[in-house]
Each structure stands twice: as structure tokens, then as C-alpha cells.
Amino acid sequence: MTSENPSPLAARLDGLLFFPVTPFGPDGGLDLDAFRAHVRNGVDAGAAAVFACCGTGEFHALTPDEFHACVAAAVAEAAGRVPVVAGAGYGTALAIQYARLAEDAGADGLLAMPPYLVAADQEGLLRHYTALAAATSLDVIVYQRDNAVLTPATAVELARADGIIGLKDGIGDIDLMQRIVSTVRREVPEREFLYFNGLPTAELTGPAYRGIGVTLYSSAVFCFAPDIALAFHRALGTGDDTTVNRLLDGFFVPLVELRNQGRGYAVSLVKAGVRLSGLDVGEVRPPLSEPDAAHVKQLAALIERGRALLAEGAPAGDGAGA
């Protein structure tokens, strides 16, 4: 993969990335009909890619059969309009099994989440991700967070590895990311390596990441308010600082403050937001818990506030926020 001949997946990742939740029914079982509707709604709304069964999709809580069913359903609903990337995690052997399930289900790529539990050194992380990439024909994006934090030197080796096309950052250390971007650019100039802002509410740090050349990001808000998410993405991309700041100050910063009031809210509050949008996706599975009812009420008010901000900034007669 060179800059002149990027991977098929890398060439298609251009826009706002959609990480759907995984719906469960009243009995706690997988609700594939609701999942299909959720994915379909997201693609129709303008998602650039579907990242199925990842962190927001409660990968940790899915059985292999449920994982395969969800990825296959996402592929069917995307119908080639946008790529589908599936999560893969745990230790190396299990990550490879999930990779092969994703490949069988028709996915276009993998998001490699941190290895389960262990705090590995850089050599071990490198061996883990390169073994995963070597075991599948799918392109791999490495998710840096928690117990999987990379040095610039390790990032260089990943960029040189066949099948690894990018790095998603869930740490939020801009200094580290700048050093990674600069070192990979200097040491592996022939490779097009992608970078993603993968923080829980990526819009909050979008301007900072854009300053170091990281323009791709995943939007949890897109799950339940795609109009707000897309308006922000458009404003950020076009340099409309007035709209960016209006939405940051009036919607995204308060949302992060609300999200920070409960453990697991990066998933459970998003799922509550999808329910508020009118699609019953059920509750989160243990060990996550449902958000406090008062916090869900605050989320509903925030969504209304975000849409009011869109209308406030829309030209007369544009109809934004309707």
C-alpha cells in the first residue's frame, strides 16, 4: 500500500464515521431488526462508514454468533454504499477468530481494540497487531487506548506492516499524536497511513486534532442526532468557526460534562439517546448499567438545545433544525 495505491478501505474512508449501538430486546437477546433499522438510518443520513460491533456497539458483551449476525446485517444494510468495519479484540487467538468471522460476514476491515486485561510492552503489542493483520485479508485499523498506548517507533513499525492502514487514538494526548504523525511521515513516506480521533465525544477535540492533520473521527452523537453531528462535521471541514464554536459551547461541551457524570455513559447514554430518537434499541448489557433517569432527561433537553442552535445559525428560509 503506497500513497499512489492506497488500500481499498483507506480510499473510501472520507467523512463522518458511524459506530452503531447494538440493540437488545426485552429478554436481553439480540434484536437484529432494530439493528438493521439503526444501520439503515445511519447510512441514509450520510454516514461515510459503519463500524459495527465496536466499543459503542458493546463488542465485549456479544457472543461470536451475535457478532457474526450483526456484522452480516450491517453489510447487508450498507449494501456497498459505504464500507463496514468490524471490531476485533481480546487476546491474539480470539482476535483472529473474530477477524475471520468478520471476513466471513463480508466486512471491509477491522478495528483492532486493545488486548484484554494485560498491560503489554511495545514488542508484545507489535506482535499482537501484526499477527492479527497477517491472519486476515481485511485491512486493520489499530485502536490506541487504555492498555494499548504506542510509542512513535511502534507506530512506524505498524505503518510498515502489510494490512495495517491506520491508527485510531482514544488517548487524547496531542503531543504524543503529533510525534507519531511526524515520525511516521518522516520514516515511512511511501505509505498512506490514516489517523482517527477516537475519543468518546470526538467533536470536543476536533479542532485540536485537525491542527495536527487528523481529520477523520467517529461521532457518537451521530447515533442519535445525525443532523447535529453532520452540521458540526461540515462546519469543521469548511472552517466555519462560528458554527463550530456555537455547537461546542452550547451542545458538545455540556454533553461531555453530562457524559462524565456516570461510568459507562460513553455507551449507555448514547443508547439512551437512540431510544429518545424513536428507535427502541433496549438497554445495555452487564457489566454496564443504564444512565440515571434525570441524566436522560438532561440529554433530551440538550438535543433540543443543539437543534435550536442549528436553527439559530441557519439562513432565513433554510429550514435547518426542523
CSV table of N, CA, C and O in Angstrom, one decimal, residues 35-86:
chain,number,residue,atom,x,y,z
A,35,PHE,N,-31.4,-3.4,14.9
A,35,PHE,CA,-30.0,-3.1,14.4
A,35,PHE,C,-30.0,-2.8,13.0
A,35,PHE,O,-29.4,-1.8,12.6
A,36,ARG,N,-30.7,-3.5,12.2
A,36,ARG,CA,-30.8,-3.2,10.7
A,36,ARG,C,-31.4,-1.8,10.5
A,36,ARG,O,-30.8,-1.0,9.7
A,37,ALA,N,-32.4,-1.5,11.2
A,37,ALA,CA,-33.0,-0.2,11.1
A,37,ALA,C,-32.1,0.9,11.5
A,37,ALA,O,-32.0,2.0,10.8
A,38,HIS,N,-31.3,0.7,12.6
A,38,HIS,CA,-30.4,1.7,13.1
A,38,HIS,C,-29.3,1.9,12.0
A,38,HIS,O,-28.9,3.1,11.7
A,39,VAL,N,-28.7,0.8,11.5
A,39,VAL,CA,-27.7,1.0,10.5
A,39,VAL,C,-28.2,1.6,9.2
A,39,VAL,O,-27.6,2.6,8.7
A,40,ARG,N,-29.4,1.2,8.8
A,40,ARG,CA,-30.0,1.8,7.6
A,40,ARG,C,-30.2,3.3,7.8
A,40,ARG,O,-29.9,4.1,6.9
A,41,ASN,N,-30.8,3.7,8.9
A,41,ASN,CA,-31.0,5.1,9.2
A,41,ASN,C,-29.7,5.9,9.1
A,41,ASN,O,-29.7,7.0,8.6
A,42,GLY,N,-28.6,5.3,9.7
A,42,GLY,CA,-27.4,6.0,9.7
A,42,GLY,C,-26.8,6.2,8.3
A,42,GLY,O,-26.3,7.2,8.0
A,43,VAL,N,-26.8,5.1,7.5
A,43,VAL,CA,-26.3,5.2,6.2
A,43,VAL,C,-27.1,6.2,5.3
A,43,VAL,O,-26.6,7.0,4.6
A,44,ASP,N,-28.4,6.1,5.5
A,44,ASP,CA,-29.3,7.1,4.8
A,44,ASP,C,-29.1,8.5,5.2
A,44,ASP,O,-29.2,9.4,4.4
A,45,ALA,N,-28.7,8.7,6.5
A,45,ALA,CA,-28.5,10.1,7.0
A,45,ALA,C,-27.1,10.7,6.5
A,45,ALA,O,-27.0,11.9,6.6
A,46,GLY,N,-26.2,9.8,6.0
A,46,GLY,CA,-25.0,10.4,5.4
A,46,GLY,C,-23.7,9.9,6.1
A,46,GLY,O,-22.7,10.5,5.9
A,47,ALA,N,-23.8,8.7,6.8
A,47,ALA,CA,-22.5,8.2,7.3
A,47,ALA,C,-21.6,7.8,6.2
A,47,ALA,O,-22.0,7.3,5.2
A,48,ALA,N,-20.3,8.0,6.5
A,48,ALA,CA,-19.3,7.6,5.5
A,48,ALA,C,-18.8,6.2,5.6
A,48,ALA,O,-18.2,5.6,4.7
A,49,ALA,N,-19.1,5.6,6.8
A,49,ALA,CA,-18.7,4.2,7.1
A,49,ALA,C,-19.4,3.7,8.3
A,49,ALA,O,-19.8,4.5,9.1
A,50,VAL,N,-19.6,2.4,8.4
A,50,VAL,CA,-20.3,1.8,9.5
A,50,VAL,C,-19.2,1.0,10.3
A,50,VAL,O,-18.7,0.0,9.7
A,51,PHE,N,-19.0,1.3,11.5
A,51,PHE,CA,-18.1,0.5,12.4
A,51,PHE,C,-19.0,-0.3,13.3
A,51,PHE,O,-19.4,0.2,14.4
A,52,ALA,N,-19.2,-1.6,12.9
A,52,ALA,CA,-20.2,-2.4,13.7
A,52,ALA,C,-19.5,-3.2,14.8
A,52,ALA,O,-18.3,-3.6,14.6
A,53,CYS,N,-20.2,-3.4,15.9
A,53,CYS,CA,-19.7,-4.2,17.0
A,53,CYS,C,-18.3,-3.7,17.5
A,53,CYS,O,-17.4,-4.5,17.7
A,54,CYS,N,-18.3,-2.5,17.7
A,54,CYS,CA,-17.0,-1.9,18.3
A,54,CYS,C,-17.4,-1.5,19.7
A,54,CYS,O,-18.2,-2.1,20.4
A,55,GLY,N,-16.7,-0.4,20.3
A,55,GLY,CA,-17.0,0.0,21.6
A,55,GLY,C,-18.4,0.4,21.9
A,55,GLY,O,-19.0,-0.1,22.8
A,56,THR,N,-18.9,1.3,21.1
A,56,THR,CA,-20.3,1.8,21.3
A,56,THR,C,-21.3,0.6,21.0
A,56,THR,O,-22.4,0.6,21.6
A,57,GLY,N,-20.9,-0.3,20.2
A,57,GLY,CA,-21.7,-1.5,19.9
A,57,GLY,C,-21.6,-2.6,20.9
A,57,GLY,O,-22.1,-3.7,20.6
A,58,GLU,N,-20.9,-2.4,22.0
A,58,GLU,CA,-20.8,-3.4,23.1
A,58,GLU,C,-20.2,-4.7,22.6
A,58,GLU,O,-20.6,-5.8,22.9
A,59,PHE,N,-19.1,-4.6,21.9
A,59,PHE,CA,-18.4,-5.8,21.4
A,59,PHE,C,-18.1,-6.7,22.6
A,59,PHE,O,-18.2,-8.0,22.4
A,60,HIS,N,-17.7,-6.2,23.7
A,60,HIS,CA,-17.4,-7.0,24.9
A,60,HIS,C,-18.5,-7.9,25.3
A,60,HIS,O,-18.3,-8.9,26.0
A,61,ALA,N,-19.8,-7.5,25.0
A,61,ALA,CA,-20.9,-8.2,25.5
A,61,ALA,C,-21.5,-9.2,24.5
A,61,ALA,O,-22.6,-9.8,24.8
A,62,LEU,N,-21.0,-9.3,23.3
A,62,LEU,CA,-21.5,-10.1,22.3
A,62,LEU,C,-20.9,-11.5,22.2
A,62,LEU,O,-19.7,-11.6,22.3
A,63,THR,N,-21.7,-12.5,21.9
A,63,THR,CA,-21.2,-13.8,21.6
A,63,THR,C,-20.6,-13.8,20.2
A,63,THR,O,-21.0,-13.0,19.4
A,64,PRO,N,-19.8,-14.8,19.8
A,64,PRO,CA,-19.3,-14.9,18.5
A,64,PRO,C,-20.5,-15.0,17.4
A,64,PRO,O,-20.4,-14.3,16.4
A,65,ASP,N,-21.5,-15.7,17.7
A,65,ASP,CA,-22.6,-15.8,16.8
A,65,ASP,C,-23.3,-14.5,16.7
A,65,ASP,O,-23.7,-14.1,15.5
A,66,GLU,N,-23.5,-13.8,17.8
A,66,GLU,CA,-24.2,-12.5,17.7
A,66,GLU,C,-23.3,-11.5,16.9
A,66,GLU,O,-23.9,-10.7,16.1
A,67,PHE,N,-22.0,-11.6,17.1
A,67,PHE,CA,-21.1,-10.7,16.4
A,67,PHE,C,-21.2,-10.9,14.9
A,67,PHE,O,-21.4,-10.0,14.1
A,68,HIS,N,-21.2,-12.2,14.5
A,68,HIS,CA,-21.3,-12.5,13.1
A,68,HIS,C,-22.6,-12.0,12.5
A,68,HIS,O,-22.6,-11.5,11.4
A,69,ALA,N,-23.7,-12.3,13.2
A,69,ALA,CA,-25.0,-11.9,12.7
A,69,ALA,C,-25.1,-10.3,12.6
A,69,ALA,O,-25.7,-9.9,11.6
A,70,CYS,N,-24.5,-9.6,13.5
A,70,CYS,CA,-24.6,-8.1,13.4
A,70,CYS,C,-23.7,-7.6,12.3
A,70,CYS,O,-24.2,-6.7,11.5
A,71,VAL,N,-22.5,-8.1,12.1
A,71,VAL,CA,-21.7,-7.7,11.0
A,71,VAL,C,-22.3,-8.0,9.7
A,71,VAL,O,-22.4,-7.1,8.8
A,72,ALA,N,-22.9,-9.2,9.5
A,72,ALA,CA,-23.5,-9.6,8.3
A,72,ALA,C,-24.7,-8.6,8.0
A,72,ALA,O,-25.0,-8.2,6.9
A,73,ALA,N,-25.5,-8.3,9.1
A,73,ALA,CA,-26.6,-7.4,8.9
A,73,ALA,C,-26.2,-6.0,8.5
A,73,ALA,O,-26.8,-5.4,7.7
A,74,ALA,N,-25.1,-5.5,9.1
A,74,ALA,CA,-24.6,-4.2,8.7
A,74,ALA,C,-24.1,-4.2,7.3
A,74,ALA,O,-24.4,-3.2,6.5
A,75,VAL,N,-23.5,-5.3,6.8
A,75,VAL,CA,-23.0,-5.4,5.4
A,75,VAL,C,-24.2,-5.4,4.5
A,75,VAL,O,-24.2,-4.7,3.5
A,76,ALA,N,-25.3,-6.1,4.9
A,76,ALA,CA,-26.5,-6.1,4.0
A,76,ALA,C,-27.2,-4.8,3.9
A,76,ALA,O,-27.6,-4.4,2.9
A,77,GLU,N,-27.2,-4.1,5.1
A,77,GLU,CA,-27.9,-2.8,5.0
A,77,GLU,C,-27.0,-1.7,4.3
A,77,GLU,O,-27.6,-0.8,3.7
A,78,ALA,N,-25.7,-1.8,4.5
A,78,ALA,CA,-24.9,-0.8,3.8
A,78,ALA,C,-24.9,-1.1,2.3
A,78,ALA,O,-24.8,-0.1,1.5
A,79,ALA,N,-25.1,-2.3,1.9
A,79,ALA,CA,-25.2,-2.7,0.5
A,79,ALA,C,-24.2,-2.1,-0.4
A,79,ALA,O,-24.5,-1.7,-1.5
A,80,GLY,N,-23.0,-2.0,0.1
A,80,GLY,CA,-21.9,-1.4,-0.8
A,80,GLY,C,-21.9,0.1,-0.9
A,80,GLY,O,-20.9,0.6,-1.4
A,81,ARG,N,-22.8,0.8,-0.3
A,81,ARG,CA,-22.8,2.2,-0.3
A,81,ARG,C,-21.7,2.8,0.5
A,81,ARG,O,-21.1,3.8,0.1
A,82,VAL,N,-21.4,2.2,1.6
A,82,VAL,CA,-20.3,2.6,2.5
A,82,VAL,C,-19.6,1.4,3.0
A,82,VAL,O,-20.2,0.3,3.1
A,83,PRO,N,-18.3,1.5,3.4
A,83,PRO,CA,-17.7,0.3,3.9
A,83,PRO,C,-18.1,0.0,5.3
A,83,PRO,O,-18.6,0.8,6.1
A,84,VAL,N,-18.0,-1.3,5.7
A,84,VAL,CA,-18.3,-1.8,7.0
A,84,VAL,C,-17.0,-2.3,7.7
A,84,VAL,O,-16.4,-3.2,7.1
A,85,VAL,N,-16.7,-1.8,8.8
A,85,VAL,CA,-15.6,-2.2,9.6
A,85,VAL,C,-16.1,-2.8,10.9
A,85,VAL,O,-17.0,-2.3,11.6
A,86,ALA,N,-15.5,-4.0,11.3
A,86,ALA,CA,-16.0,-4.7,12.4
A,86,ALA,C,-14.9,-4.7,13.5
A,86,ALA,O,-13.7,-4.6,13.2
